[in-house]
Coordinates of C-alpha atoms in Angstrom, one line a residue:
Chain A
M109 CA 68.4 105.2 81.4
M110 CA 68.3 105.2 77.2
G111 CA 71.7 103.5 77.7
R112 CA 70.4 100.7 79.4
L113 CA 67.4 100.4 77.4
L114 CA 69.5 100.3 74.1
T115 CA 72.2 97.9 75.7
R116 CA 69.3 95.5 76.5
C117 CA 67.8 95.6 73.0
Y118 CA 71.5 95.0 71.6
A119 CA 71.6 91.9 73.6
R120 CA 68.4 90.8 72.4
L121 CA 70.0 91.4 68.7
L122 CA 73.0 89.1 69.7
R123 CA 70.8 86.5 70.1
L124 CA 70.2 86.3 66.1
Y125 CA 73.8 85.5 65.8
P126 CA 75.1 81.8 65.4
R127 CA 75.6 80.3 68.8
T128 CA 79.4 79.5 68.2
F129 CA 80.0 83.2 67.2
A130 CA 78.1 84.9 70.1
A131 CA 79.7 82.3 72.5
E132 CA 83.1 83.8 71.5
F133 CA 82.2 87.4 70.7
G134 CA 78.8 88.1 72.4
E135 CA 79.9 89.2 75.8
E136 CA 82.7 91.6 73.9
M137 CA 80.7 92.7 71.5
A138 CA 77.6 93.7 74.3
A139 CA 80.6 95.5 76.5
V140 CA 81.7 97.3 73.4
F141 CA 78.6 98.8 72.4
S142 CA 77.8 99.5 76.0
Q143 CA 81.1 101.7 76.2
T144 CA 80.3 103.1 72.8
L145 CA 77.3 104.5 74.5
Q146 CA 79.0 105.4 77.4
G147 CA 81.5 107.4 75.5
V148 CA 78.4 109.3 73.7
E149 CA 77.0 110.1 77.5
A150 CA 80.3 111.2 78.6
A151 CA 80.8 113.9 75.4
G152 CA 78.5 116.6 77.4
L153 CA 76.3 116.9 74.5
A154 CA 73.0 118.4 75.0
P155 CA 70.2 116.0 76.7
A156 CA 68.3 115.8 73.0
Q157 CA 71.7 115.8 71.1
R158 CA 72.8 112.8 73.4
R159 CA 69.7 110.7 73.0
M160 CA 69.7 111.2 69.1
A161 CA 73.5 110.2 69.0
M162 CA 72.9 107.0 71.0
A163 CA 69.7 106.5 69.0
R164 CA 71.8 106.6 65.7
L165 CA 74.6 104.2 67.4
F166 CA 71.8 101.6 67.7
L167 CA 70.5 102.2 64.3
K168 CA 73.6 102.0 62.9
E169 CA 74.2 98.4 64.6
T170 CA 70.8 97.2 63.1
W171 CA 71.6 98.6 59.6
D172 CA 75.0 96.7 59.5
L173 CA 73.2 93.6 61.2
P174 CA 72.2 91.7 58.1
A175 CA 75.9 91.9 56.6
A176 CA 77.2 90.8 60.0
L177 CA 74.9 87.8 60.3
V178 CA 75.9 86.9 57.1
S179 CA 79.5 87.2 57.8
A180 CA 79.3 85.4 60.9
R181 CA 77.3 82.4 59.5
R182 CA 79.9 81.8 56.7
R183 CA 82.5 80.9 59.3
E184 CA 80.0 78.5 61.1
P185 CA 80.8 74.7 61.3
K186 CA 78.7 72.1 59.6
L187 CA 75.3 71.6 61.0
G188 CA 75.4 68.9 63.7
S189 CA 78.5 70.2 65.6
S190 CA 78.0 73.6 67.5
G191 CA 76.1 75.9 64.8
A192 CA 72.6 77.7 65.8
L193 CA 70.8 74.7 64.0
A194 CA 72.1 72.2 66.4
N195 CA 69.3 72.5 68.5
P196 CA 66.1 73.7 66.9
G197 CA 63.5 72.8 69.2
G198 CA 64.9 72.3 72.6
G199 CA 65.4 69.7 74.7
A200 CA 68.3 67.1 74.2
S201 CA 66.6 63.6 74.6
A202 CA 66.2 62.9 71.1
P203 CA 68.1 63.1 67.9
G204 CA 67.9 67.0 67.1
G205 CA 66.8 67.7 70.3
W206 CA 62.8 67.7 68.7
V207 CA 61.3 65.9 71.5
G208 CA 61.5 65.4 74.8
Q209 CA 61.6 69.0 76.9
G210 CA 59.3 71.6 76.8
D211 CA 60.0 75.2 75.9
P212 CA 61.0 77.5 78.3
W213 CA 58.1 80.2 79.5
A214 CA 59.3 82.8 77.1
R215 CA 59.4 80.9 74.3
A216 CA 56.1 79.4 74.7
L217 CA 54.3 83.4 75.1
L218 CA 56.6 84.1 71.9
G219 CA 54.3 81.2 70.3
A220 CA 51.3 82.9 71.4
V221 CA 51.9 86.1 70.4
P222 CA 51.1 85.7 66.8
F223 CA 47.4 84.4 68.4
L224 CA 46.8 87.5 70.3
L225 CA 47.9 89.9 67.3
F226 CA 45.6 87.8 65.3
G227 CA 42.5 88.7 67.5
L228 CA 43.5 92.3 68.0
A229 CA 43.6 92.9 64.7
H230 CA 39.9 91.5 63.8
L231 CA 38.7 93.0 67.2
I232 CA 39.6 96.3 66.0
Q233 CA 37.7 95.9 62.8
G234 CA 34.9 94.1 64.4
W235 CA 34.8 97.6 66.7
V236 CA 35.0 99.6 63.6
E237 CA 31.9 97.8 61.9
L238 CA 29.9 98.4 65.1
G239 CA 30.1 101.7 64.2
T240 CA 32.4 103.0 66.8
P241 CA 33.7 106.4 65.6
G242 CA 37.0 106.7 64.0
G243 CA 39.7 104.1 63.7
E244 CA 39.1 102.9 60.0
E245 CA 42.5 103.6 59.1
L246 CA 43.9 101.2 62.2
A247 CA 41.0 98.7 61.0
R248 CA 42.4 98.4 57.5
Y249 CA 45.9 98.1 58.3
A250 CA 45.9 96.4 61.8
P251 CA 45.6 93.1 59.9
A252 CA 48.8 93.9 57.7
A253 CA 50.6 94.8 60.8
V254 CA 49.8 91.5 62.1
Y255 CA 51.2 90.0 58.9
F256 CA 54.3 91.8 59.0
V257 CA 54.7 90.6 62.6
A258 CA 54.3 86.9 61.5
A259 CA 56.5 87.4 58.5
L260 CA 59.1 89.1 60.8
G261 CA 58.8 86.2 63.5
L262 CA 59.0 83.6 60.7
G263 CA 62.2 85.2 59.5
I264 CA 63.9 85.1 62.8
G265 CA 62.7 81.3 63.4
W266 CA 64.0 80.8 59.8
L267 CA 67.3 82.0 61.1
R268 CA 67.6 80.1 64.0
G269 CA 66.6 76.8 62.2
F270 CA 62.7 76.9 63.0
P271 CA 62.2 76.4 66.7
R272 CA 58.8 75.3 68.0
W273 CA 57.8 78.8 68.7
S274 CA 58.0 79.7 64.9
I275 CA 55.8 77.3 63.6
A276 CA 52.9 79.6 65.0
Y277 CA 54.4 82.5 63.0
L278 CA 54.9 80.4 59.8
G279 CA 51.0 79.0 60.2
M280 CA 50.0 82.9 60.8
A281 CA 51.8 84.3 58.2
L282 CA 50.6 81.5 55.7
Y283 CA 47.1 82.3 56.7
F284 CA 47.4 86.1 56.4
G285 CA 48.8 85.3 52.9
W286 CA 45.7 83.2 51.6
Y287 CA 43.3 86.3 53.6
F288 CA 45.0 89.3 51.7
G289 CA 45.3 87.0 48.7
N290 CA 41.9 85.6 48.5
G291 CA 39.1 88.1 47.2
R292 CA 39.0 92.0 47.8
Y293 CA 40.4 93.7 50.9
Y294 CA 39.1 97.4 51.0
G295 CA 38.1 97.1 47.4
V296 CA 41.6 96.0 46.5
V297 CA 42.6 92.6 44.9
Y298 CA 46.2 91.6 46.0
G299 CA 45.9 88.2 44.5
W300 CA 49.4 86.5 44.5
R301 CA 50.6 89.9 45.3
A302 CA 49.5 89.0 49.0
W303 CA 52.3 86.4 49.3
I304 CA 55.2 89.0 48.4
P305 CA 55.9 89.4 52.1
L306 CA 56.6 85.9 52.4
L307 CA 58.5 86.0 49.4
V308 CA 60.8 88.6 50.5
V309 CA 61.5 86.7 54.2
A310 CA 62.2 83.5 52.5
L311 CA 64.8 85.4 50.2
A312 CA 66.1 87.2 53.0
A313 CA 66.4 84.1 55.1
L314 CA 68.4 82.6 52.1
L315 CA 70.7 85.2 51.6
L316 CA 71.6 85.5 55.2
T317 CA 72.1 81.9 55.8
R318 CA 73.2 81.0 52.5
S319 CA 72.0 77.5 53.0
L320 CA 68.7 75.5 52.8
R321 CA 69.8 73.7 55.9
P322 CA 67.1 75.4 57.8
L323 CA 64.4 74.4 55.6
G324 CA 66.0 70.6 55.9
E325 CA 65.8 71.3 59.8
L326 CA 61.9 72.4 59.1
L327 CA 61.3 68.9 57.4
R328 CA 63.4 67.1 59.7
G329 CA 61.6 68.6 62.7
A330 CA 58.1 67.4 61.6
W331 CA 59.7 63.9 60.9
H332 CA 61.3 63.9 64.4
D333 CA 58.3 65.7 66.2
W334 CA 54.9 65.4 64.1
T335 CA 53.2 67.7 66.8
R336 CA 54.8 70.5 64.7
L337 CA 52.7 69.7 61.7
S338 CA 49.6 69.9 64.2
F339 CA 50.8 73.3 65.5
L340 CA 51.2 74.4 62.1
L341 CA 48.0 73.4 61.4
Y342 CA 46.5 74.8 64.7
A343 CA 47.9 78.0 63.5
L344 CA 46.6 77.9 59.8
V345 CA 43.2 76.3 60.2
L346 CA 42.0 77.8 63.6
P347 CA 42.2 81.2 62.8
L348 CA 40.3 80.7 59.3
V349 CA 37.7 78.8 61.2
T350 CA 37.5 81.8 63.4
I351 CA 37.0 84.4 60.9
V352 CA 34.8 82.2 58.3
F353 CA 32.3 82.2 61.3
F354 CA 32.7 85.7 62.3
D355 CA 32.7 87.1 58.7
S356 CA 28.9 86.8 58.3
D357 CA 27.9 89.1 61.1
W358 CA 29.9 91.3 63.6
G359 CA 27.9 91.6 66.8
A360 CA 28.7 92.7 70.3
G361 CA 28.6 89.0 71.2
A362 CA 30.8 87.8 68.4
L363 CA 33.4 90.2 69.5
A364 CA 33.0 88.7 72.9
G365 CA 33.6 85.2 71.5
L366 CA 36.5 86.4 69.3
V367 CA 38.1 87.4 72.7
F368 CA 37.5 84.4 74.3
D369 CA 38.7 82.4 71.1
T370 CA 41.8 84.4 70.9
L371 CA 42.4 83.8 74.5
L372 CA 41.8 80.1 74.1
L373 CA 44.2 79.9 70.9
A374 CA 47.0 81.5 72.6
A375 CA 46.8 79.7 75.8
G376 CA 46.3 76.0 73.6
A377 CA 49.8 77.4 72.2
V378 CA 51.6 77.9 75.5
V379 CA 50.6 74.9 76.7
Y380 CA 51.4 73.0 73.6
L381 CA 54.9 74.4 73.6
R382 CA 55.1 73.9 77.5
L383 CA 54.8 70.1 77.0
S384 CA 57.3 67.9 76.4
R385 CA 55.3 64.5 75.2
A386 CA 53.9 64.2 71.7
L387 CA 50.2 63.0 72.8
H388 CA 50.2 65.6 75.4
R389 CA 51.0 68.4 72.9
A390 CA 48.9 67.1 70.3
L391 CA 46.1 67.1 73.0
A392 CA 46.8 70.5 74.0
L393 CA 45.7 71.7 70.6
Q394 CA 42.7 69.1 70.5
I395 CA 41.1 71.3 73.5
P396 CA 41.0 74.6 71.8
M397 CA 39.7 72.9 68.3
F398 CA 36.9 71.0 70.0
S399 CA 35.9 73.9 72.0
L400 CA 35.8 76.5 69.1
C401 CA 34.1 73.6 66.7
L402 CA 31.7 72.9 69.5
R403 CA 30.6 76.4 70.2
Y404 CA 30.3 77.3 66.4
Q405 CA 28.2 74.2 65.9
L406 CA 25.8 75.4 68.9
L407 CA 26.0 79.0 68.4
G408 CA 27.0 79.5 64.8
G409 CA 25.0 79.4 61.5
W410 CA 27.0 75.9 60.4
Y411 CA 25.3 72.5 60.5
P412 CA 23.5 71.2 62.5
A413 CA 23.0 74.7 63.9
E414 CA 20.8 75.4 60.9
Q415 CA 19.1 72.6 61.9
L416 CA 18.0 74.1 65.3
A417 CA 17.3 77.2 63.5
A418 CA 14.9 75.4 61.2
G419 CA 13.3 73.7 64.1
R420 CA 14.7 70.4 63.5
P421 CA 16.1 68.2 66.1
V422 CA 20.1 68.2 66.0
N423 CA 21.6 65.0 64.5
L424 CA 24.1 64.2 67.4
V425 CA 26.0 61.5 65.2
A426 CA 26.2 63.9 62.7
L427 CA 27.6 66.8 65.2
L428 CA 29.9 63.9 66.4
L429 CA 31.3 63.0 63.4
F430 CA 31.8 66.9 62.7
L431 CA 33.8 67.3 65.6
L432 CA 35.7 63.9 65.1
S433 CA 36.7 65.3 61.6
W434 CA 37.8 68.5 62.8
G435 CA 39.7 66.9 65.6
G436 CA 41.0 64.4 63.7
L437 CA 42.8 67.1 61.5
M438 CA 45.4 67.8 64.5
F439 CA 46.1 63.9 64.9
L440 CA 46.5 63.8 61.1
P441 CA 50.2 64.5 61.4
G442 CA 50.4 61.6 63.9
L443 CA 50.6 59.6 60.9
V444 CA 54.3 60.7 60.4
G445 CA 55.0 59.6 64.0
L446 CA 53.7 55.9 63.1
L447 CA 55.6 55.9 59.8
R448 CA 58.9 57.1 61.5
R449 CA 58.3 54.4 64.2
G450 CA 57.6 51.8 61.4
L451 CA 60.7 52.8 59.8
S452 CA 62.9 52.9 62.8
S453 CA 61.7 49.7 64.6
P454 CA 63.9 46.8 63.8
P455 CA 62.9 43.9 62.0
S456 CA 61.1 41.2 63.9
R457 CA 62.9 37.8 63.6
Chain W
M127 CA 93.1 77.5 59.3
P128 CA 95.7 80.4 59.4
A129 CA 96.7 81.5 56.2
G130 CA 100.5 80.6 55.0
K131 CA 103.2 82.9 53.5
G132 CA 102.0 82.6 50.4
Q133 CA 98.5 83.7 50.9
V134 CA 99.6 87.4 51.4
E135 CA 99.0 88.0 48.2
E136 CA 95.8 85.7 47.7
L137 CA 94.2 88.5 50.6
I138 CA 95.1 91.5 48.9
P139 CA 93.9 94.2 48.1
L140 CA 92.3 94.3 51.3
R141 CA 89.1 96.5 52.5
E142 CA 89.7 99.9 53.6
P143 CA 87.9 98.8 57.3
T144 CA 90.2 96.0 57.5
T145 CA 93.1 98.0 56.5
L146 CA 92.4 100.4 58.9
I147 CA 91.7 97.5 61.9
L148 CA 95.4 96.2 61.0
L149 CA 96.8 99.7 61.0
A150 CA 95.3 100.1 64.5
L151 CA 96.8 97.1 65.8
S152 CA 100.3 97.9 64.0
T153 CA 101.1 99.8 67.0
G154 CA 100.3 97.3 69.7
K155 CA 97.5 95.0 71.0
K156 CA 94.3 96.4 71.7
H157 CA 91.0 95.2 72.6
G158 CA 87.7 96.0 70.6
Y159 CA 86.6 99.4 71.6
A160 CA 90.3 100.7 71.3
I161 CA 90.5 99.3 67.9
L162 CA 86.8 100.9 66.8
K163 CA 88.4 104.6 68.3
D164 CA 91.2 104.2 66.6
V165 CA 89.6 103.1 63.2
G166 CA 87.4 106.3 64.0
M167 CA 90.4 108.5 64.4
L168 CA 92.8 107.0 61.4
S169 CA 90.0 107.9 59.1
Q170 CA 89.6 111.2 60.4
G171 CA 85.9 110.3 61.3
R172 CA 84.9 109.3 57.9
I173 CA 84.7 105.4 58.9
S174 CA 82.7 104.4 61.9
L175 CA 82.5 100.6 62.2
S176 CA 79.5 98.8 64.1
T177 CA 80.5 96.3 66.5
G178 CA 78.7 93.3 64.5
T179 CA 81.5 94.6 61.5
L180 CA 84.4 95.1 63.6
Y181 CA 83.8 91.6 65.3
G182 CA 82.7 90.1 62.0
A183 CA 86.1 91.2 60.7
L184 CA 88.2 90.4 63.6
A185 CA 86.8 86.6 63.4
R186 CA 87.5 86.8 59.8
L187 CA 91.0 87.8 60.4
L188 CA 91.5 85.5 63.2
D189 CA 90.6 82.4 61.0
Q190 CA 93.0 83.8 58.1
G191 CA 95.7 83.8 60.9
V192 CA 96.3 87.5 60.4
I193 CA 95.5 88.5 64.2
Q194 CA 95.4 86.7 67.3
K195 CA 93.9 86.9 70.6
S196 CA 96.6 88.1 73.2
A197 CA 96.7 88.3 76.8
G198 CA 95.6 91.5 78.2
D199 CA 97.3 93.9 80.5
D200 CA 97.0 94.0 84.3
G201 CA 95.7 97.2 85.5
Q202 CA 93.1 99.7 83.5
D203 CA 93.5 100.9 79.8
P204 CA 94.2 104.3 80.0
E205 CA 91.6 104.6 77.5
D206 CA 89.2 102.9 79.8
D207 CA 86.6 105.0 81.6
G208 CA 85.6 102.0 83.7
A209 CA 83.1 100.5 81.7
A210 CA 84.3 97.3 81.4
G211 CA 84.0 97.0 85.5
G212 CA 86.8 94.9 86.1
R213 CA 85.8 92.2 83.6
A214 CA 88.7 90.4 81.5
R215 CA 89.2 92.3 78.3
K216 CA 90.1 90.4 75.1
Y217 CA 92.9 91.9 73.3
Y218 CA 94.1 91.2 69.8
E219 CA 97.6 91.9 68.1
L220 CA 98.9 91.5 64.6
T221 CA 100.7 88.0 63.9
P222 CA 103.8 88.3 61.9
H223 CA 101.8 87.0 59.0
G224 CA 99.4 89.9 59.9
R225 CA 102.2 92.3 59.6
R226 CA 103.9 91.1 56.4
L227 CA 99.9 91.4 54.7
L228 CA 99.4 95.0 56.3
E229 CA 103.0 95.9 54.8
A230 CA 101.9 94.4 51.3
E231 CA 98.9 96.1 51.4
L232 CA 100.2 99.4 52.0
G233 CA 102.9 98.6 49.7
R234 CA 100.1 98.1 47.1
M235 CA 98.9 101.7 47.9
E236 CA 101.8 103.4 47.8
A237 CA 102.4 101.9 44.2
L238 CA 99.1 103.0 43.2
L239 CA 99.6 106.7 44.5
A240 CA 102.8 106.5 42.7
A241 CA 101.2 105.8 39.7
A242 CA 98.6 108.0 39.8
R243 CA 100.7 111.0 40.6
R244 CA 102.8 110.0 37.5
E245 CA 99.7 110.0 35.4
L246 CA 98.3 113.1 36.8
G247 CA 101.8 114.8 36.4
V248 CA 101.9 113.8 32.7
A249 CA 98.2 114.8 32.0
G250 CA 98.7 118.4 33.6
R251 CA 101.5 119.1 31.1

């Protein structure tokens, strides 16, 4: 059973290799790894020793993985032929395959993970704030764990040329960089040090790829599919909005609201990644945005909710303008799409 | 692009895992698992390659024209315990250039060993 589990995990690791390398050697590598595990199983060791030996084999594979990836990428053909960066976002109906096709369910759910973990981390903190015994250490380190996961996801996305799902990890990593670097966190002022995990990921990705092409892919992806910028804002700004709203008061109702907001953000991410048309994608991000802002306006301590509390009537125009300004944020990157369309349209005669 | 005759000198000295891989292939074509086992045996357990390292090296050696893919044998490999389940194995073998490279590397090591013995012999007097 452990052998089958490790073989499946190893198959996941093989996905990190460049596509041409994986296509040429992936099946063999998986078969050899499986045979090696079976050799351990057949060695007649005691169960505990057998498990340890199998685990050591898998750890050796992961330990050697960075160097193996560097070696594999060195022999990759240039971008645009058959390398791992040739199809960063899925879909093939447009140059580079950035638009025209939604992501499969697995990638869509992968893109929702940062939002779910974000909610879970702050939910834990909220439970501790409410006086739930135990869990103080968990509350302190939960956001750091999410930061780690976001940075790791960013690194994997970087190696694969920034597919759309990885934009969520980029946004969330940037959010947590700000989160830890801004002010005190449990009495510690991290300042610029809060950005070290991102710097480490960037350095590791640059060393592994030995190329700036993934960053070029990130920019090209945004140029050909402006909703990627919207998604980046979604992953960076909305968690920030959520936390600013809940920063002042941790009540039981606020925790329920956090659960709702987390699920809403995650669902928005899944829908965004599953859709194929740019306008539909942008709208998928707008719905959670509007919903959150509307709820915070009516229930939270922001203007014009402050007016409600003060007994003054709500200025609907101000409310509408507020919602439109926040909603417009998601559509702002559409200017990139308009610019690209303007530059690519033939001159009129 | 396969390496030419004059590029043997450019490729040496080889790293120890690469030398062991070529040594494993010197006795005949082998598939990946057999190469892995042979490297462990030739190094007396000192070197244990991961599949990632092995296939990175095989890919590089293929590109350099040192080894080539070969048709597999019919029937099951004696070392095979049935793990392949009947799937077609991929075999690798040394090219003539690869054999020259291995001989050059072994010659270099022998020359180094001889020089070391001379020096140690002189120092021991």
